[in-house]
PDB file of C-alpha atoms and ligand atoms in Angstrom:
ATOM      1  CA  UNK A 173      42.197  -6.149  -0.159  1.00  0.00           C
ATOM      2  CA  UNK A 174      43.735  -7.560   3.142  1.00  0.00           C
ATOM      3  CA  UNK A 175      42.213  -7.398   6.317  1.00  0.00           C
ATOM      4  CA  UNK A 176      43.627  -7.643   9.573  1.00  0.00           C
ATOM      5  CA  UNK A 177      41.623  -8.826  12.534  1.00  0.00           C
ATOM      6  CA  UNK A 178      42.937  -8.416  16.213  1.00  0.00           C
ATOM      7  CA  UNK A 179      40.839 -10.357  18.708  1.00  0.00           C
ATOM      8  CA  UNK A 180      41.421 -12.222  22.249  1.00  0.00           C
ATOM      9  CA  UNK A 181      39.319 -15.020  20.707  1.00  0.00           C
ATOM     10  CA  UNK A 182      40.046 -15.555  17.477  1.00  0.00           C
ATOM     11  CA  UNK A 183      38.854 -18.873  17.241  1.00  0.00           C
ATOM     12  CA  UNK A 184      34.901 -17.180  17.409  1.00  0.00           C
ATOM     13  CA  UNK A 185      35.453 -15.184  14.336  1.00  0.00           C
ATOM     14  CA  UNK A 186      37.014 -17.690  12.098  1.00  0.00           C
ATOM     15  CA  UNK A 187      34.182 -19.917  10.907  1.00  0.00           C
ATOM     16  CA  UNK A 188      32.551 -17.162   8.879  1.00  0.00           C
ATOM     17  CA  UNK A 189      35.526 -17.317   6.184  1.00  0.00           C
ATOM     18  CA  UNK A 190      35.443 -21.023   6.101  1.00  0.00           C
ATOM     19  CA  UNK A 191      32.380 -21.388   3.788  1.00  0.00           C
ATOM     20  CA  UNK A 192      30.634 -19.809   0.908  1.00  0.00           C
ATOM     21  CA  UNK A 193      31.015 -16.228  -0.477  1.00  0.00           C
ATOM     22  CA  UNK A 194      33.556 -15.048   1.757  1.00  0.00           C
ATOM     23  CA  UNK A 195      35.691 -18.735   1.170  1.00  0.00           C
ATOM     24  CA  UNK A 196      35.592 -18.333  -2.499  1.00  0.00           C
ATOM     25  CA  UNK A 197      36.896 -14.776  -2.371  1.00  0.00           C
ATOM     26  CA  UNK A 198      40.074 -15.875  -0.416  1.00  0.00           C
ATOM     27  CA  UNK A 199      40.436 -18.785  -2.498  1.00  0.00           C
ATOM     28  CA  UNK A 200      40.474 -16.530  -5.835  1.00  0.00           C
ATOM     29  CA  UNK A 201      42.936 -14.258  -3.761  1.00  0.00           C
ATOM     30  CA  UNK A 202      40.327 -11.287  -4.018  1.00  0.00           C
ATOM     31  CA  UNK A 203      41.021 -11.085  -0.411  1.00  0.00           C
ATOM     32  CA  UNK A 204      43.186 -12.254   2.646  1.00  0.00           C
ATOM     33  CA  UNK A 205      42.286 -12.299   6.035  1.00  0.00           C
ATOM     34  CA  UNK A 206      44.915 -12.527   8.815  1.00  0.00           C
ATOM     35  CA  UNK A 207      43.655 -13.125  12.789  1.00  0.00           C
ATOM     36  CA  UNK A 208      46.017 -12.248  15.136  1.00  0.00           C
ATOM     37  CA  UNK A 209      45.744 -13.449  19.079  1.00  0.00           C
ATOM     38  CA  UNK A 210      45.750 -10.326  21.137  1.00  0.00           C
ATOM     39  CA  UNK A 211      47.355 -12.697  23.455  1.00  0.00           C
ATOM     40  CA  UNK A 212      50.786 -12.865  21.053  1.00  0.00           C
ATOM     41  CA  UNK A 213      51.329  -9.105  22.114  1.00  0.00           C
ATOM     42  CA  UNK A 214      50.924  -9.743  25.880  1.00  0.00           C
ATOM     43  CA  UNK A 215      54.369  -9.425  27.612  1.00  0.00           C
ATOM     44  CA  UNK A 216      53.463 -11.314  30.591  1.00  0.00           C
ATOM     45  CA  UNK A 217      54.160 -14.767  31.403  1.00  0.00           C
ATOM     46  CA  UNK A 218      50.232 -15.249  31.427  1.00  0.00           C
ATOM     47  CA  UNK A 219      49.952 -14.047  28.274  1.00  0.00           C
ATOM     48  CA  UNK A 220      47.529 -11.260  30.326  1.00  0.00           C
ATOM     49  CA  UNK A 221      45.558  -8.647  28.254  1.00  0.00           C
ATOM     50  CA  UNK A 222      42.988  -7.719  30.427  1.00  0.00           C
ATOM     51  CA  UNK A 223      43.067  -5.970  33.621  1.00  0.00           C
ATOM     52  CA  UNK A 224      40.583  -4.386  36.427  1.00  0.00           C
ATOM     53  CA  UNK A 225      39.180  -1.160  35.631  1.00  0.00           C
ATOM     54  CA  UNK A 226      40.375   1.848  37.790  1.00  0.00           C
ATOM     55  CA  UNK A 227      37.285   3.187  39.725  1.00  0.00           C
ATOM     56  CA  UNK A 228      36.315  -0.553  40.491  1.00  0.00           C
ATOM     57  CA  UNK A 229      33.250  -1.772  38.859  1.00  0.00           C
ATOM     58  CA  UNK A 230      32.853  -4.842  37.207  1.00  0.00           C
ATOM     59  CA  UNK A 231      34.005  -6.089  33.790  1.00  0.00           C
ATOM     60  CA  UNK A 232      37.617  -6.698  32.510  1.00  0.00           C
ATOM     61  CA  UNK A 233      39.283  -3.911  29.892  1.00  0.00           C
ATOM     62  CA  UNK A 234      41.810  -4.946  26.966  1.00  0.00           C
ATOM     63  CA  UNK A 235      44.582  -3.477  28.063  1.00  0.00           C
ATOM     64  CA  UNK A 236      46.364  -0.862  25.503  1.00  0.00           C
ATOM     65  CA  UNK A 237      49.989  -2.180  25.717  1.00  0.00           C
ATOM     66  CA  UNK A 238      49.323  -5.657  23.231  1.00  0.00           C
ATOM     67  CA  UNK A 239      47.128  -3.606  21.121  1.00  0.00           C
ATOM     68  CA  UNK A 240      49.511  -1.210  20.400  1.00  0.00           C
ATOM     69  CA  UNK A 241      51.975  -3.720  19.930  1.00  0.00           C
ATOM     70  CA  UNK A 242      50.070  -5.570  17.332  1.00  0.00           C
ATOM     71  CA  UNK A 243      49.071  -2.467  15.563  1.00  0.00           C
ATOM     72  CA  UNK A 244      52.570  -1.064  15.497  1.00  0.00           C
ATOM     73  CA  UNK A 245      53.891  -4.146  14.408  1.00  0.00           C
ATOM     74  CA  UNK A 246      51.091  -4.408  11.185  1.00  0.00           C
ATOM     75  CA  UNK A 247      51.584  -0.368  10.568  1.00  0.00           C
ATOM     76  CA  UNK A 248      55.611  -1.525  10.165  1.00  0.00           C
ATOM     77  CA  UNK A 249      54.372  -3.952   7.483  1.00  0.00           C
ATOM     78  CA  UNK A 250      52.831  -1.750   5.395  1.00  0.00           C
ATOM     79  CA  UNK A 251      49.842   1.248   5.616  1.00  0.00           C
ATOM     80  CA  UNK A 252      46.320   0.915   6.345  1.00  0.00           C
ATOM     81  CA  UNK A 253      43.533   2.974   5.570  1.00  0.00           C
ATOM     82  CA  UNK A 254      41.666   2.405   8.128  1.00  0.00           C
ATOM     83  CA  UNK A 255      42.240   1.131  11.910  1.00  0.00           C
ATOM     84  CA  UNK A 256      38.246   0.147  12.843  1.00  0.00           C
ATOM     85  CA  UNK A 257      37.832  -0.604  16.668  1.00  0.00           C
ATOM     86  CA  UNK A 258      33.660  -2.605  16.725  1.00  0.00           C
ATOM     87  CA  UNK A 259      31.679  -0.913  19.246  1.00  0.00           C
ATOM     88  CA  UNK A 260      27.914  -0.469  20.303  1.00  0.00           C
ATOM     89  CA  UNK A 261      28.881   3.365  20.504  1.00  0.00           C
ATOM     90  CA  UNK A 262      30.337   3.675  17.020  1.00  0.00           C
ATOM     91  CA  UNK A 263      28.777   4.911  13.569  1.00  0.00           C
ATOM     92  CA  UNK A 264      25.846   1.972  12.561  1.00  0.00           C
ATOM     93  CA  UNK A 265      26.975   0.363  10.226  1.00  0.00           C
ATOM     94  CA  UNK A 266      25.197   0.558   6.789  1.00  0.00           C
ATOM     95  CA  UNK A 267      25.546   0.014   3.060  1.00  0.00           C
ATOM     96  CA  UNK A 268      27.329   3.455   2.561  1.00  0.00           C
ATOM     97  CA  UNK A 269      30.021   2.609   4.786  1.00  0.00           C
ATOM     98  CA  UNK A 270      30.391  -0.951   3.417  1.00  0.00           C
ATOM     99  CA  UNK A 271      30.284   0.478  -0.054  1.00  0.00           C
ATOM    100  CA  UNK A 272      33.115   3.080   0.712  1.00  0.00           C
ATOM    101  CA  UNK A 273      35.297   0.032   2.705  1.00  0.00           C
ATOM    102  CA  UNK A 274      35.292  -2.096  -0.019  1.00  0.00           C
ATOM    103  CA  UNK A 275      37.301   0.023  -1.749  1.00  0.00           C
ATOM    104  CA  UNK A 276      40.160   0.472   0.530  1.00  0.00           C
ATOM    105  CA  UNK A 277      43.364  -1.884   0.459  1.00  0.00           C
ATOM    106  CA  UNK A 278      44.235  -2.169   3.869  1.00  0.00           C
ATOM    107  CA  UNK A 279      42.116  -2.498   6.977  1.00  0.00           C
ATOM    108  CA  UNK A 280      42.835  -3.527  10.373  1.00  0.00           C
ATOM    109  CA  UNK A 281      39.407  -4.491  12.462  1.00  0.00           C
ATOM    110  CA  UNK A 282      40.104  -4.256  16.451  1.00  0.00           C
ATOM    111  CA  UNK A 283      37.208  -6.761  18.330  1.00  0.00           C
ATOM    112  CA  UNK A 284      37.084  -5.510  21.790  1.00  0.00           C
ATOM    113  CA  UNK A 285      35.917  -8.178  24.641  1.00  0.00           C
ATOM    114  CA  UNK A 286      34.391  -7.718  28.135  1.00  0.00           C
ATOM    115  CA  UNK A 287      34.035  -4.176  29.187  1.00  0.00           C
ATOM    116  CA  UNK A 288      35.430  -3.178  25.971  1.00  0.00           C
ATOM    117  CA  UNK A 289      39.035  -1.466  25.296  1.00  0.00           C
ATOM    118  CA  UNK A 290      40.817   1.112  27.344  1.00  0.00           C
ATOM    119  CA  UNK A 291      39.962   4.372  26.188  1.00  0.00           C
ATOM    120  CA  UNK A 292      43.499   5.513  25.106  1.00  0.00           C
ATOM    121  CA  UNK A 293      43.066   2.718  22.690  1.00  0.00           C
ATOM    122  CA  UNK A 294      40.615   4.617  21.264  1.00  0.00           C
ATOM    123  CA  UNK A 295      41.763   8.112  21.719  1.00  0.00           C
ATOM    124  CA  UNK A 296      45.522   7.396  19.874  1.00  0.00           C
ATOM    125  CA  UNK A 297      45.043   4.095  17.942  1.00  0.00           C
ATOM    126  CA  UNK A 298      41.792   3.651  16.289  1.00  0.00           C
ATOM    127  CA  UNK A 299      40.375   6.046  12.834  1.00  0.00           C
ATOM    128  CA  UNK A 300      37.211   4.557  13.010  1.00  0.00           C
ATOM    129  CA  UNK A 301      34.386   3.129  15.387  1.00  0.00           C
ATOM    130  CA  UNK A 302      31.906   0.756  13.798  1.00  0.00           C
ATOM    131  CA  UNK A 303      28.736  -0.727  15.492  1.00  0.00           C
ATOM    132  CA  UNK A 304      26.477  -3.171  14.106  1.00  0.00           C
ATOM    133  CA  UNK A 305      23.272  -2.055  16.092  1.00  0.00           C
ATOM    134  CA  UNK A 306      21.805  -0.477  18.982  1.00  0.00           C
ATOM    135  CA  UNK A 307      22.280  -3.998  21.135  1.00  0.00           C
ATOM    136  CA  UNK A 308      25.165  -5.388  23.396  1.00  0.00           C
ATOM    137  CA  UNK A 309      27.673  -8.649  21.970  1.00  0.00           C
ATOM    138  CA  UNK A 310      29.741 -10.223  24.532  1.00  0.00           C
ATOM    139  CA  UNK A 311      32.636  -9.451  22.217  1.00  0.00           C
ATOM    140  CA  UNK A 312      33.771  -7.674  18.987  1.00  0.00           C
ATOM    141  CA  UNK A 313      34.227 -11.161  16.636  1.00  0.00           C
ATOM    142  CA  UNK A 314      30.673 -11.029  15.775  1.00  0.00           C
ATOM    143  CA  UNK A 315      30.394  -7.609  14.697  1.00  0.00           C
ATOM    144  CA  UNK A 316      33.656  -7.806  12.874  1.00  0.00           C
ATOM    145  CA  UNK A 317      32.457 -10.776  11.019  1.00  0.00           C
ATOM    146  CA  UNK A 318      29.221  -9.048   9.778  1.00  0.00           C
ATOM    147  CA  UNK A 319      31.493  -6.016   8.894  1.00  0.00           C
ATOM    148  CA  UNK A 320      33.681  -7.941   6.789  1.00  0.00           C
ATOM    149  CA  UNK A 321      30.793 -10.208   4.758  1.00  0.00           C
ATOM    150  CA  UNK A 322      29.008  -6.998   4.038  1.00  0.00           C
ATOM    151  CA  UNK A 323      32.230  -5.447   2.356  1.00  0.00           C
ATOM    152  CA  UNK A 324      33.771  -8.224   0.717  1.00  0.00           C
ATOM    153  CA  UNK A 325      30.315  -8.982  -1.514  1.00  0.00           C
ATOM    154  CA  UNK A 326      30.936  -5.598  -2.784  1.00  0.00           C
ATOM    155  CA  UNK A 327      34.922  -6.499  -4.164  1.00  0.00           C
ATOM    156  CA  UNK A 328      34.703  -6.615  -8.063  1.00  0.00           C
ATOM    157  CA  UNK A 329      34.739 -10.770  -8.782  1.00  0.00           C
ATOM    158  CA  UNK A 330      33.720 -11.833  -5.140  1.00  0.00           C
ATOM    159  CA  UNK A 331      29.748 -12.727  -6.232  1.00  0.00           C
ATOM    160  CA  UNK A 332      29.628 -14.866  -9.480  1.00  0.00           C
ATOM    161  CA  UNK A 333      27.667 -12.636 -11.366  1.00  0.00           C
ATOM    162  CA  UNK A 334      29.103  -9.118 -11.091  1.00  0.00           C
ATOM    163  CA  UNK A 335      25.640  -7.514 -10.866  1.00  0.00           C
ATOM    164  CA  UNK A 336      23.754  -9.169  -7.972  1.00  0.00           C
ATOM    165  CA  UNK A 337      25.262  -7.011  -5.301  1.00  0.00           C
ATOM    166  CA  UNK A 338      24.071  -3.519  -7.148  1.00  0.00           C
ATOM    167  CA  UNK A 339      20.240  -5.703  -7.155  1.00  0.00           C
ATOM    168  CA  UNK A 340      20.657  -6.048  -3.646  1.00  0.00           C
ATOM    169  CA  UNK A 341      18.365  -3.990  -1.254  1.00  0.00           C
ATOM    170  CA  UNK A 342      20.113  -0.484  -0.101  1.00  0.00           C
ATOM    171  CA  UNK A 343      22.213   0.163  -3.130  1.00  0.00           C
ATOM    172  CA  UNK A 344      19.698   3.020  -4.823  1.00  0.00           C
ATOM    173  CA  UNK A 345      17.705   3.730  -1.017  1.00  0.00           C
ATOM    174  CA  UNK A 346      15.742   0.931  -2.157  1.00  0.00           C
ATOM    175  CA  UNK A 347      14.845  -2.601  -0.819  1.00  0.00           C
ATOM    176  CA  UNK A 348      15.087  -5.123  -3.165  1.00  0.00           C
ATOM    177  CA  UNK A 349      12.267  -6.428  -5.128  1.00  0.00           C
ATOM    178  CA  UNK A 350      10.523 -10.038  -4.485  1.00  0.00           C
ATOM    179  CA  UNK A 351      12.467 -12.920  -5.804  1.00  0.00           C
ATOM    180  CA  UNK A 352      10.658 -16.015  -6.859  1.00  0.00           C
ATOM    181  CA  UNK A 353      11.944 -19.996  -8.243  1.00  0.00           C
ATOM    182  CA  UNK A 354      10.184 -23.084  -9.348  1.00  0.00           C
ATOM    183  CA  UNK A 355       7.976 -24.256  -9.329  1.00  0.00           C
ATOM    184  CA  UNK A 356       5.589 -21.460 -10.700  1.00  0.00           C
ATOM    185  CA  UNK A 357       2.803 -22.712  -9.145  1.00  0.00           C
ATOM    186  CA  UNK A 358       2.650 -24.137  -5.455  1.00  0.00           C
ATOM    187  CA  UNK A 359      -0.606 -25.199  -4.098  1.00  0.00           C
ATOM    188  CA  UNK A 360      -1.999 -22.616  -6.020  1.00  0.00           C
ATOM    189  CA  UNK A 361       0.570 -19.536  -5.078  1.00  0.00           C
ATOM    190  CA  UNK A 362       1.393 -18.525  -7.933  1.00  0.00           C
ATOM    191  CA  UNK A 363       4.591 -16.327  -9.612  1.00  0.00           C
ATOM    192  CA  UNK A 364       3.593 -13.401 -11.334  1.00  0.00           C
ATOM    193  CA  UNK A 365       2.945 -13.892 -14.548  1.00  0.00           C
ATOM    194  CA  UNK A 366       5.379 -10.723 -15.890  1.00  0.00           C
ATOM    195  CA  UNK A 367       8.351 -12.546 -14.400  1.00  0.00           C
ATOM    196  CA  UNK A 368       7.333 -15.662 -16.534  1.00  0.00           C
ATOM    197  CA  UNK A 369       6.857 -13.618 -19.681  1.00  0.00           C
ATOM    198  CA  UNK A 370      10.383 -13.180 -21.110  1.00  0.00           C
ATOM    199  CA  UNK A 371      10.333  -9.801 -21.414  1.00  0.00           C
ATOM    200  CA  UNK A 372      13.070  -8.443 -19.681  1.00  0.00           C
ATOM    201  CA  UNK A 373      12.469  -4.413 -20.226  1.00  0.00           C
ATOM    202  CA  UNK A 374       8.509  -4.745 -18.704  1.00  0.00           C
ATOM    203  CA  UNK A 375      10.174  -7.330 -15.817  1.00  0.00           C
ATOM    204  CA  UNK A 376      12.740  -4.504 -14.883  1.00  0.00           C
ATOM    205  CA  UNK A 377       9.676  -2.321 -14.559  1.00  0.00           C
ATOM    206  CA  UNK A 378       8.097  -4.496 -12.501  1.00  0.00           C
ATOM    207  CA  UNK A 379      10.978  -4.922 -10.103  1.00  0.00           C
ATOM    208  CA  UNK A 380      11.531  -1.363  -9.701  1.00  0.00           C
ATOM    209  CA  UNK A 381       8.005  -0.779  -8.990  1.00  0.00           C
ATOM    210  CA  UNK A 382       7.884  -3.508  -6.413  1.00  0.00           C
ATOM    211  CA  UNK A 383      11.287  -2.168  -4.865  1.00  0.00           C
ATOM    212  CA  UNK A 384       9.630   1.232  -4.430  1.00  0.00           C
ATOM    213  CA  UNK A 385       6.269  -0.236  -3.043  1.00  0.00           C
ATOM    214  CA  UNK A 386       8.420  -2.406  -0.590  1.00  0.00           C
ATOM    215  CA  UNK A 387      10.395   0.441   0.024  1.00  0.00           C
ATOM    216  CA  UNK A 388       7.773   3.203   1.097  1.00  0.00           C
ATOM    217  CA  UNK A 389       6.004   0.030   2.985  1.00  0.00           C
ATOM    218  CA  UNK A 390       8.974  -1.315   5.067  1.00  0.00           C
ATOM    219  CA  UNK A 391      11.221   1.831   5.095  1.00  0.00           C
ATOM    220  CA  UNK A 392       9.571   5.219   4.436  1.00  0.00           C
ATOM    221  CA  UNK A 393      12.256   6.401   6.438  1.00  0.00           C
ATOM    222  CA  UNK A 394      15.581   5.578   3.800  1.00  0.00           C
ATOM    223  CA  UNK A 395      12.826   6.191   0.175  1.00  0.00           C
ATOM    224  CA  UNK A 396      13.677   9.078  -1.181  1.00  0.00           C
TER     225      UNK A 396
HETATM  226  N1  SAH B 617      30.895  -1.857  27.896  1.00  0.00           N
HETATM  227  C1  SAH B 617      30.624  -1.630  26.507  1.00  0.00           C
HETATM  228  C2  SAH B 617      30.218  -2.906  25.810  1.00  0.00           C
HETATM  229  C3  SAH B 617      31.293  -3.921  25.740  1.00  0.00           C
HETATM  230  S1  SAH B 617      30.781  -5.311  24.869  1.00  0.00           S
HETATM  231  C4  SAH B 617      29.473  -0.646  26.396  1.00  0.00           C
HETATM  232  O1  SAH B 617      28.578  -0.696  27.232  1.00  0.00           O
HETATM  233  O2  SAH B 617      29.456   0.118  25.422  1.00  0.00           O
HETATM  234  C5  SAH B 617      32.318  -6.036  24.436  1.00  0.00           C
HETATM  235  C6  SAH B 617      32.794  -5.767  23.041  1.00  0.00           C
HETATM  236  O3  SAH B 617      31.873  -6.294  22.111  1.00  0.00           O
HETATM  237  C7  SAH B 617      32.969  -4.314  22.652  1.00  0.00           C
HETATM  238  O4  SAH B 617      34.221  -3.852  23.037  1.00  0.00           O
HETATM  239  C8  SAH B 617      32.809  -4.356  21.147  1.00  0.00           C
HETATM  240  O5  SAH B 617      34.038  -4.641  20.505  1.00  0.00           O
HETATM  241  C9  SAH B 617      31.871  -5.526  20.932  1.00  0.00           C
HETATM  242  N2  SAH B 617      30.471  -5.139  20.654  1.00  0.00           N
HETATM  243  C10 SAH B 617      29.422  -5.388  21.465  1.00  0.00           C
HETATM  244  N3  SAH B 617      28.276  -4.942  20.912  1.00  0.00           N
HETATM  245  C11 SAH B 617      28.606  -4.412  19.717  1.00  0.00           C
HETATM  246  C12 SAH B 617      27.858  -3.778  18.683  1.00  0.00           C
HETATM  247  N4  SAH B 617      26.541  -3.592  18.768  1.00  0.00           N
HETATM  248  N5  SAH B 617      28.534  -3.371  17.586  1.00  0.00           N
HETATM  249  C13 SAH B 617      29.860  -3.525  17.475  1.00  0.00           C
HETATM  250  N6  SAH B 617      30.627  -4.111  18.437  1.00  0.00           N
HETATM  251  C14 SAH B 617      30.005  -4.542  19.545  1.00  0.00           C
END
């Protein structure tokens, strides 16, 4: 998968991909991430992508002309599947989404900044409007950063053992069972005993069990 993130800061999204999960997948070439400065596209001398708004108010808008110059110039490259613009007023993100993402080649990921993006950039450019929450980020980077770590665990090889992300809470509508390591017993808290006992049929039991107690505890609203 490649994806291709369009930002006037890019510098505030790329720490996420330096470490961890997300470094090992571009390192085994499961992935690869390309930032692009907004700020490339500008054809002013002040490399300006921002303007006023028209009606007055405050709060500076992206301006459509660089966008559309960076996304014609990646939709020249090759196609994309998906053009994704972050935005408090998009689809919440959740595991569905992620799940059906990860299995796209091509995705571009717009980060707005300010008061956002000019709404042609949205009307003509963009297939897809993501938001992380019902909350406001000064910019896009963050958003696009939690978007991208929640579908790139999902890519086939990305997590060491293949399993762990189909254990992880959402997959089935369920949370995900307690997890416990040594030591067994710390000042007197102690692991349950069926997680000690080797038996791996009567321990998946017990996790489902759990899952669906935790589940109809924490989130009666996603158990079905
Ligand atoms: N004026 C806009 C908010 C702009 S915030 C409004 O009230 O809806 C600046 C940028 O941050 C947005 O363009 C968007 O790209 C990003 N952003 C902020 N909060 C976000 C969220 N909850 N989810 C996804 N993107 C968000």
């Amino acid at each position: 998968m490649r994806i291709d993130i369009i930002s006037v800061l890019p510098e505030l999204i790329k720490s996420p991909f330096d470490a961890s999960i997300l470094r090992r997948a571009i390192d085994k070439n499961l992935i690869e991430v390309f930032f692009h400065d907004l700020k490339d596209y500008s054809s002013s001398k002040r490399r300006q992508v921002d303007d006023y708004q028209f009606g007055g108010g405050s709060g500076m808008v992206l301006m459509i002309e660089p966008i559309k110059k960076c996304i014609d110039f990646l939709k020249s490259q090759r196609t994309y599947d998906e053009i994704i613009y972050m935005s408090p007023d998009g689809r919440m993100l959740d595991q569905k989404i992620s799940n059906k993402l990860s299995l796209k080649k091509n995705l571009i990921i717009l980060c707005g900044h300010y008061k956002g993006v000019d709404q042609r950039v949205r009307d003509s450019l963009i297939t897809m409007e993501i938001s992380i929450g019902d909350y406001v980020l000064s910019g896009g980077e963050l958003p696009a950063a939690v978007l991208c770590d929640s579908i790139i665990r999902l890519i086939p090889g990305v997590l060491g053992n293949e399993t762990s992300a189909l254990t992880d809470s959402f997959q089935d509508n369920l949370l995900a069972p307690p997890v416990y390591t040594r030591p067994s017993n710390f000042q007197d808290m102690i692991v349950p005993e069926i997680l000690l006992s080797g038996d791996q049929k009567k321990i998946e039991e017990w996790r489902e069990k759990k899952a669906i107690e935790r589940t109809k505890n924490l989130r009666p609203d996603i158990f079905d």
